[in-house]
Short mmCIF file of C-alpha atoms and ligand atoms in Angstrom, two decimals:
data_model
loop_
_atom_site.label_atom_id
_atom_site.label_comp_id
_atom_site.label_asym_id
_atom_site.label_seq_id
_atom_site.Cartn_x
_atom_site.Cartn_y
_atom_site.Cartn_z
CA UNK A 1 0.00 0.00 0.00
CA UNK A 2 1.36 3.02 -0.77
CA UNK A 3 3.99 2.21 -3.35
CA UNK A 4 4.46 4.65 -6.36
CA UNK A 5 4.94 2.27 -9.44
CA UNK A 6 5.14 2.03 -13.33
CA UNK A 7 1.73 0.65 -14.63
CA UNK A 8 1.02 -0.01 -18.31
CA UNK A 9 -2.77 -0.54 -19.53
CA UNK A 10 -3.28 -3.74 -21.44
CA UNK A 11 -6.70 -3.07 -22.15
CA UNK A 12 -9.65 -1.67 -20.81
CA UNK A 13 -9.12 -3.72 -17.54
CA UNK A 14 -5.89 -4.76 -17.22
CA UNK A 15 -2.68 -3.64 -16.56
CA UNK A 16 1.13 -4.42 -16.03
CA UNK A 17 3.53 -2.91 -13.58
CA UNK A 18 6.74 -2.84 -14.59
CA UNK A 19 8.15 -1.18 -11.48
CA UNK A 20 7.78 -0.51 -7.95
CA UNK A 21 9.84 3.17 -7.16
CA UNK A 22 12.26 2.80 -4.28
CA UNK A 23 10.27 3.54 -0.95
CA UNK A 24 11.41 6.46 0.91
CA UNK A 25 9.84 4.77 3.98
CA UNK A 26 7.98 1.91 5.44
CA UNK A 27 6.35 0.80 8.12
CA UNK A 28 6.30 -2.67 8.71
CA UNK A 29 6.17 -5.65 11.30
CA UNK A 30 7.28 -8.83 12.36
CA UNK A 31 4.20 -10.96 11.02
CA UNK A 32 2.53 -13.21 13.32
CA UNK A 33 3.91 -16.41 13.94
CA UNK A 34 2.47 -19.20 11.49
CA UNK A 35 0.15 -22.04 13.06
CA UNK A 36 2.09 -24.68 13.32
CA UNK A 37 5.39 -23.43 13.02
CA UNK A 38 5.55 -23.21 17.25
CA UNK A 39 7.06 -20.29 19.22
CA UNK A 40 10.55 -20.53 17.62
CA UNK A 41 9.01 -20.22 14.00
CA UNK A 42 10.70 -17.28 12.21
CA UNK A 43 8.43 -14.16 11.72
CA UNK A 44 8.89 -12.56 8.18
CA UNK A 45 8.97 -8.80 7.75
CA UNK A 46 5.33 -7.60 6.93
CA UNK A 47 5.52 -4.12 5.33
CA UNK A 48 1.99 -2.73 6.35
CA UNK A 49 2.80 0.81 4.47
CA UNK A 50 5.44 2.65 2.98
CA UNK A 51 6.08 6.35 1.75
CA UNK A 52 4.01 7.91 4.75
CA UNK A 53 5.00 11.23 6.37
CA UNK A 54 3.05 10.77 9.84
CA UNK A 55 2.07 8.50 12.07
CA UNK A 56 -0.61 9.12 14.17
CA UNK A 57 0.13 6.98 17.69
CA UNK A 58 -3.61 7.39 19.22
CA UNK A 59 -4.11 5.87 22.54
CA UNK A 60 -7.35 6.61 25.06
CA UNK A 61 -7.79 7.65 28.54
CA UNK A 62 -9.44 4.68 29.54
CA UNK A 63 -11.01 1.69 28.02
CA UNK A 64 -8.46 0.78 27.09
CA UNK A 65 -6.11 2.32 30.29
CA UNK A 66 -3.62 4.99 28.93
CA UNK A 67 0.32 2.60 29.16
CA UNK A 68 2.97 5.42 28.30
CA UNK A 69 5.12 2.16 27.39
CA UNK A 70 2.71 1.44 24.67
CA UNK A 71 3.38 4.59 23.38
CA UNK A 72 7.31 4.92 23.70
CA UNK A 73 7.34 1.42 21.59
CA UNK A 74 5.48 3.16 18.78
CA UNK A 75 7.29 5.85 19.07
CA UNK A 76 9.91 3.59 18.38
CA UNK A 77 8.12 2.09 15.60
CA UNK A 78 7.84 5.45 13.76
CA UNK A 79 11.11 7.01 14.37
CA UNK A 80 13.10 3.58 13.10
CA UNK A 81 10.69 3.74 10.04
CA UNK A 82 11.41 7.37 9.32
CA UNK A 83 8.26 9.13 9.99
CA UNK A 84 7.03 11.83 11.80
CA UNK A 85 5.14 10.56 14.77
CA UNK A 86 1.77 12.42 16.31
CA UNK A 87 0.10 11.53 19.42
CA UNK A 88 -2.90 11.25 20.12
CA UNK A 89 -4.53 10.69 23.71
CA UNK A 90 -8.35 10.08 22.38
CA UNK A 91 -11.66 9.65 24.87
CA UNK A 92 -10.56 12.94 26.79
CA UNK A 93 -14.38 12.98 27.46
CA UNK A 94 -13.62 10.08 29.74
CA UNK A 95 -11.58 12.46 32.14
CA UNK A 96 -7.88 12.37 32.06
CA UNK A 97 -5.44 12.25 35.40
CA UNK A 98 -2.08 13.14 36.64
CA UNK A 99 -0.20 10.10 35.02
CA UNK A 100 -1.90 10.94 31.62
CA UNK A 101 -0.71 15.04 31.57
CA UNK A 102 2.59 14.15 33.42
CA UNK A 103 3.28 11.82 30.12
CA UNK A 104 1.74 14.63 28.01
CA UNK A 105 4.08 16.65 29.29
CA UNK A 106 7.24 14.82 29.01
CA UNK A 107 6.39 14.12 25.08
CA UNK A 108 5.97 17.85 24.51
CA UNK A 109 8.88 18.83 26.50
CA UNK A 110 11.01 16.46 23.91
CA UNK A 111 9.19 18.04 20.74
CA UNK A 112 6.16 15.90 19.71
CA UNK A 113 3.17 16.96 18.97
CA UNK A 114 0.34 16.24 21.49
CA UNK A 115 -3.46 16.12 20.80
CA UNK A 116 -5.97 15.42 23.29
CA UNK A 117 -8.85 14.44 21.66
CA UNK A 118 -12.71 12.93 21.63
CA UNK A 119 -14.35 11.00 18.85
CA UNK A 120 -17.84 12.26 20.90
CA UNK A 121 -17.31 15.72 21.95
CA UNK A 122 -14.81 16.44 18.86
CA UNK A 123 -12.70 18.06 21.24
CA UNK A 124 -8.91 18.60 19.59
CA UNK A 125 -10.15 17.35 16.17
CA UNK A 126 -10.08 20.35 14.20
CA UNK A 127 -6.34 20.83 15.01
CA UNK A 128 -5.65 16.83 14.79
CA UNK A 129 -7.13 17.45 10.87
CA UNK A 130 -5.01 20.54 10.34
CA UNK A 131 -1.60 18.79 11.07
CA UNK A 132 -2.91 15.63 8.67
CA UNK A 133 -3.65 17.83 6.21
CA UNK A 134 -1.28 16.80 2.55
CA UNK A 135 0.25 14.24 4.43
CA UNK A 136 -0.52 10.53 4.27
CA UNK A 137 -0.70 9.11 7.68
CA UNK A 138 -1.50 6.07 9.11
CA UNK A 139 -3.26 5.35 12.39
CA UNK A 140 -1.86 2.89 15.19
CA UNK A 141 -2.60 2.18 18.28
CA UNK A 142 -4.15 -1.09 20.33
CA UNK A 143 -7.91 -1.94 19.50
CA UNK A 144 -10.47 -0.15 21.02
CA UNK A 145 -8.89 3.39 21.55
CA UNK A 146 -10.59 5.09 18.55
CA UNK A 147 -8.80 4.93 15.88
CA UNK A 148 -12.06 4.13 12.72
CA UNK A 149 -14.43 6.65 15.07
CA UNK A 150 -11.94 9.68 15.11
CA UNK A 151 -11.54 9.02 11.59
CA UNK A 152 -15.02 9.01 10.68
CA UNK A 153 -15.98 11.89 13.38
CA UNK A 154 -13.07 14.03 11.44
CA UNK A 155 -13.88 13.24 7.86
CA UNK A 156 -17.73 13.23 7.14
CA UNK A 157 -17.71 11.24 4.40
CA UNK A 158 -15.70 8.03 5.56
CA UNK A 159 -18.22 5.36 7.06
CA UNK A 160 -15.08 3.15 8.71
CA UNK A 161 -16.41 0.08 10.64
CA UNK A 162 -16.02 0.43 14.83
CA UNK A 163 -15.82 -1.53 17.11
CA UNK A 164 -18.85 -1.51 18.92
CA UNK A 165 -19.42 -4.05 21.12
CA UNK A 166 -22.76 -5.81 19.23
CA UNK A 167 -25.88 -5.56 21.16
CA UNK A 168 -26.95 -9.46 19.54
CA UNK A 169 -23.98 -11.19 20.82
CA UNK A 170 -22.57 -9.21 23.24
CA UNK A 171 -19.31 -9.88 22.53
CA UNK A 172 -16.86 -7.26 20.94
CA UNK A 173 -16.85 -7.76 17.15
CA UNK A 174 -13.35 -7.40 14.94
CA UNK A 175 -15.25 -6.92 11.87
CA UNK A 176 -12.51 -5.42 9.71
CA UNK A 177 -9.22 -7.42 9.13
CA UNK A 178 -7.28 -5.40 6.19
CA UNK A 179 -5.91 -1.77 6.80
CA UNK A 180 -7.17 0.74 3.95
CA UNK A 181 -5.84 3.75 2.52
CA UNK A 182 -8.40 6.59 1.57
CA UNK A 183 -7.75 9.69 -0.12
CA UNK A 184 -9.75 12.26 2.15
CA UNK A 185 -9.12 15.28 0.90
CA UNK A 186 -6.92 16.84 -2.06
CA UNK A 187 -3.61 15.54 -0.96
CA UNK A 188 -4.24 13.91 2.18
CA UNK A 189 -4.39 10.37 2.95
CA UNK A 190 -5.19 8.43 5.97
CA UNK A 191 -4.91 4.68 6.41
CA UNK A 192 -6.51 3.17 9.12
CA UNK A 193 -5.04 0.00 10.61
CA UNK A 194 -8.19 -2.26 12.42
CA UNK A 195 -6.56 -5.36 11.91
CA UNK A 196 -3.24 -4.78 13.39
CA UNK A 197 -3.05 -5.65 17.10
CA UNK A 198 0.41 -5.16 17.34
CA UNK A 199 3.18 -3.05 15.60
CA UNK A 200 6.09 -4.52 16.39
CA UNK A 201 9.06 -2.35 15.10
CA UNK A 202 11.53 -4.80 12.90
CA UNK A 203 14.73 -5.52 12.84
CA UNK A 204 16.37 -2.82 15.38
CA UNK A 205 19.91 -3.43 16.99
CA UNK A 206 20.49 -3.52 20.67
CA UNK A 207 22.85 -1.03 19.90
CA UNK A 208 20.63 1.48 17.69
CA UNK A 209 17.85 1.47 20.03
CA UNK A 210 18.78 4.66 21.87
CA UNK A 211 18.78 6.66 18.88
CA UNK A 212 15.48 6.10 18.48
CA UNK A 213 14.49 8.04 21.79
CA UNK A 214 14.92 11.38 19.96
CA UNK A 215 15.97 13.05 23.56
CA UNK A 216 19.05 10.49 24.29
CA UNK A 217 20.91 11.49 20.83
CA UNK A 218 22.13 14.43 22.10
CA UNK A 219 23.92 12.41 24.81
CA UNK A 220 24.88 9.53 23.09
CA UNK A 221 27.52 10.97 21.51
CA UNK A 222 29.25 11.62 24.99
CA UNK A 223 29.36 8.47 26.18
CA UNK A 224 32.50 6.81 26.55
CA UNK A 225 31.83 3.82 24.47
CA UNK A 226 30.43 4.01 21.36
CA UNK A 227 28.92 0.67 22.10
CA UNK A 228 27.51 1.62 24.92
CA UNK A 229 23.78 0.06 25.60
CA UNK A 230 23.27 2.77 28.45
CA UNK A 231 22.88 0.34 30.88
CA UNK A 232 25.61 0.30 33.39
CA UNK A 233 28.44 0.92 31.55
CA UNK A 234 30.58 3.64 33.07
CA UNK A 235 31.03 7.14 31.64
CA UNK A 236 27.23 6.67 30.52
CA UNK A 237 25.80 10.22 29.56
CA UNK A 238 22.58 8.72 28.89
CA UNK A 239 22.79 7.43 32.96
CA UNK A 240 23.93 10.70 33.51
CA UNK A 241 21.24 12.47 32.43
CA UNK A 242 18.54 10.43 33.59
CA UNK A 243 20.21 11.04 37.32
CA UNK A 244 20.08 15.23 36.15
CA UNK A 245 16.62 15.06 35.50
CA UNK A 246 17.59 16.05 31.42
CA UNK A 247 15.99 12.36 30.50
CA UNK A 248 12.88 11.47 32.30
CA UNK A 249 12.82 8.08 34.31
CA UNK A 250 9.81 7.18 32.36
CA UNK A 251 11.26 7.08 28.83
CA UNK A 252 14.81 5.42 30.48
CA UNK A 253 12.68 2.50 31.70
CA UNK A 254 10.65 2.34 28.36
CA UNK A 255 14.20 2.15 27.01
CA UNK A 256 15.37 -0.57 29.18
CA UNK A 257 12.26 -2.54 28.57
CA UNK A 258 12.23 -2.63 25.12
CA UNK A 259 16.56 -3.77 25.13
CA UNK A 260 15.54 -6.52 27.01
CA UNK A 261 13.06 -7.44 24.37
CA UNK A 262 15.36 -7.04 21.38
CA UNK A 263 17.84 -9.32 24.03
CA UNK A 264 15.86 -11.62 24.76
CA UNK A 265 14.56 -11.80 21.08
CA UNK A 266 10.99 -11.57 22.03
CA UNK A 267 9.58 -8.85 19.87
CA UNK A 268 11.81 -7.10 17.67
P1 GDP B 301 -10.36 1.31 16.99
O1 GDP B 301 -10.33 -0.18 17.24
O2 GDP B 301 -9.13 1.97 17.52
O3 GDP B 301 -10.65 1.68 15.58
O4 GDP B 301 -11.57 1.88 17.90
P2 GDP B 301 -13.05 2.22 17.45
O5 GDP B 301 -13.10 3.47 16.65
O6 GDP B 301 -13.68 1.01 16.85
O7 GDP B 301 -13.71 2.56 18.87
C1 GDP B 301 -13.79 1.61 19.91
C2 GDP B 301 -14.88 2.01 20.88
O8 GDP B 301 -14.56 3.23 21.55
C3 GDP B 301 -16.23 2.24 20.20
O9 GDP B 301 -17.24 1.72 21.02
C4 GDP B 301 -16.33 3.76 20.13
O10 GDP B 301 -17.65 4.21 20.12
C5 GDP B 301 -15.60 4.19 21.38
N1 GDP B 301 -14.96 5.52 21.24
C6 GDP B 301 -14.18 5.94 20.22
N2 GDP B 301 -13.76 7.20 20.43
C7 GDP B 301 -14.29 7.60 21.61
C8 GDP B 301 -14.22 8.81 22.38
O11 GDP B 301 -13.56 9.80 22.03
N3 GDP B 301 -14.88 8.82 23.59
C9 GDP B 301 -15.60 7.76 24.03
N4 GDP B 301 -16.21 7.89 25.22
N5 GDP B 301 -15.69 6.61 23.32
C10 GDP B 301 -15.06 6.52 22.12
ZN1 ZN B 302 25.65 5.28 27.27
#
C-alpha cells in the first residue's frame, strides 16, 4: 500500500507494472507467527505501508487504560521507520489524570506533537485534521482506543467500521481485518489499521535502540563507548542524564524494557 509504481494498460481492464519506485519509507512488522510453526518459528517482515509522512500513535484515557510504554514502543516504531510521529490521547471525554498530563508533558517537553482528543465531543479534532492535512498518515494504536471513530468523526464522508461491542452477541466484534488507505481530501491520505493488534518495530539493533528516543541522541555521543547500551556501563551520559533530570525516568525504563526485548529476542 502506498507504493508509487510504473503501470502499463493492457486493455480496458488490465494492466502491467513494470516497477515498484524505491520507498522512501515503510512501516512494517514482524508478522505473526504461522500455526504450526511453534514459538521458535521465524516471523517474516510484513511491510503494512510505505512512503508515509506521519504516524498518528492514538491511545485513550481509559477503556483501554492509557500505558505510556505502549506509546514509547510506537514511538519507536515510527522514528526507526522514518516518519514523523503524532500523538494522540483520544476519549478525553472520559476524564484524564495526573499520570496521563505528566506523560503529556514529558512528550511535549522532547518536541512531539500532542493532541488530546474525543471521537464524541470532537474536542482537539479540528487541530488533529489541520496537522494531517497533505500528508498521508496512518493510524496505530491497540484496538479499542478510537482509531475508525476519530476518523469518521473528522472526515464526514468516511463510514469506517467500529468496534462496537454488538448488542446481539454481546461480545466485541473485529469486523474489519485489512488496513485501507483513503484519499480524504486533495492531498491527504489516511490509512486506518483495524486489523493490526500489534506493531512490532523490525529488525532494530540492541545497539541502535537509543537513537530512536529522539531526547538520548544528544547524549549519546558523549558516552564513553560508542557501544555503549546505556545500561551500566561507566562514563554513561545517557545514565547521567537520567540522574540530572535532562531524561525522564519514564522514557529510560521504556528504554530498558524494550533492550531486554530485542535481548531476549521476544519482539523485535
Ligand atoms: P479502533 O479499534 O481503535 O478503531 O476503535 P473504534 O473506533 O472502533 O472505537 C472503539 C470504541 O470506543 C467504540 O465503542 C467507540 O464508540 C468508542 N470511542 C471511540 N472514540 C471515543 C471517544 O472519544 N470517547 C468515548 N467515550 N468513546 C469513544
Ligand atoms: Zn551510554
Amino acid at each position: 500500500m502506498g507504493d508509487a509504481v510504473h503501470f502499463e494498460l493492457l486493455d480496458n481492464k488490465s494492466g502491467a507494472i513494470h516497477k515498484i519506485e524505491k520507498r522512501d519509507n515503510y512501516m512494517s512488522r514482524k508478522a505473526p507467527r504461522i500455526k504450526g510453526a511453534g514459538y521458535r518459528g521465524e516471523r517474516l517482515e510484513q511491510i503494512i505501508a510505505s512512503n508515509l509522512d506521519n504516524v498518528c500513535i492514538v491511545n485513550s484515557v481509559a477503556e483501554p487504560v492509557f500505558n505510556n510504554k505502549v506509546v514509547d514502543r510506537l514511538l519507536v516504531s515510527a522514528e526507526s521507520s522514518n516518519m514523523e510521529p503524532i500523538i494522540v490521547i483520544n476519549k478525553i471525554d472520559l476524564g484524564d489524570d495526573e499520570y496521563i498530563n505528566h506523560s503529556i508533558n514529558i512528550y511535549k517537553s522532547i518536541g512531539y506533537n500532542v493532541f488530546k482528543t474525543s471521537a464524541v465531543t470532537a474536542a482537539g479534532l479540528s487541530e488533529l485534521k489541520n496537522s494531517l492535512k497533505g500528508k498521508k498518515n496512518i493510524f496505530i494504536g491497540k484496538s479499542g482506543v478510537g482509531k475508525s471513530s476519530l476518523l469518521n468523526r473528522i472526515y464526514a464522508h468516511l463510514n469506517l467500521q467500529t468496534g462496537e461491542i454488538s448488542r446481539q452477541t454481546d461480545r466485541g466484534t473485529h469486523t474489519t481485518v485489512t488496513s485501507v488507505m483513503v484519499n480524504v481530501e486533495e492531498n491527504t491520505y489516511v490509512i486506518d489499521t483495524p486489523g493490526i493488534r500489534e506493531i512490532d518495530p523490525y529488525g532494530i539493533k540492541k545497539e541502535d535502540l537509543g537513537y530512536y528516543f529522539i531526547e538520548f541522541k544528544e547524549y549519546i555521543r558523549a558516552c564513553r563507548f560508542n557501544t555503549c547500551t546505556h545500561q551500566h556501563e561507566p562514563g554513561c551520559a545517557v545514565i547521567n542524564a537520567v540522574e540530572k533530570n535532562n531524561i525522564s525516568m519514564e522514557r529510560y525504563e521504556s528504554y530498558l524494557r524494550l533492550l531486554k526485548t530485542i535481548e531476549e529476542g521476544i519482539i523485535f
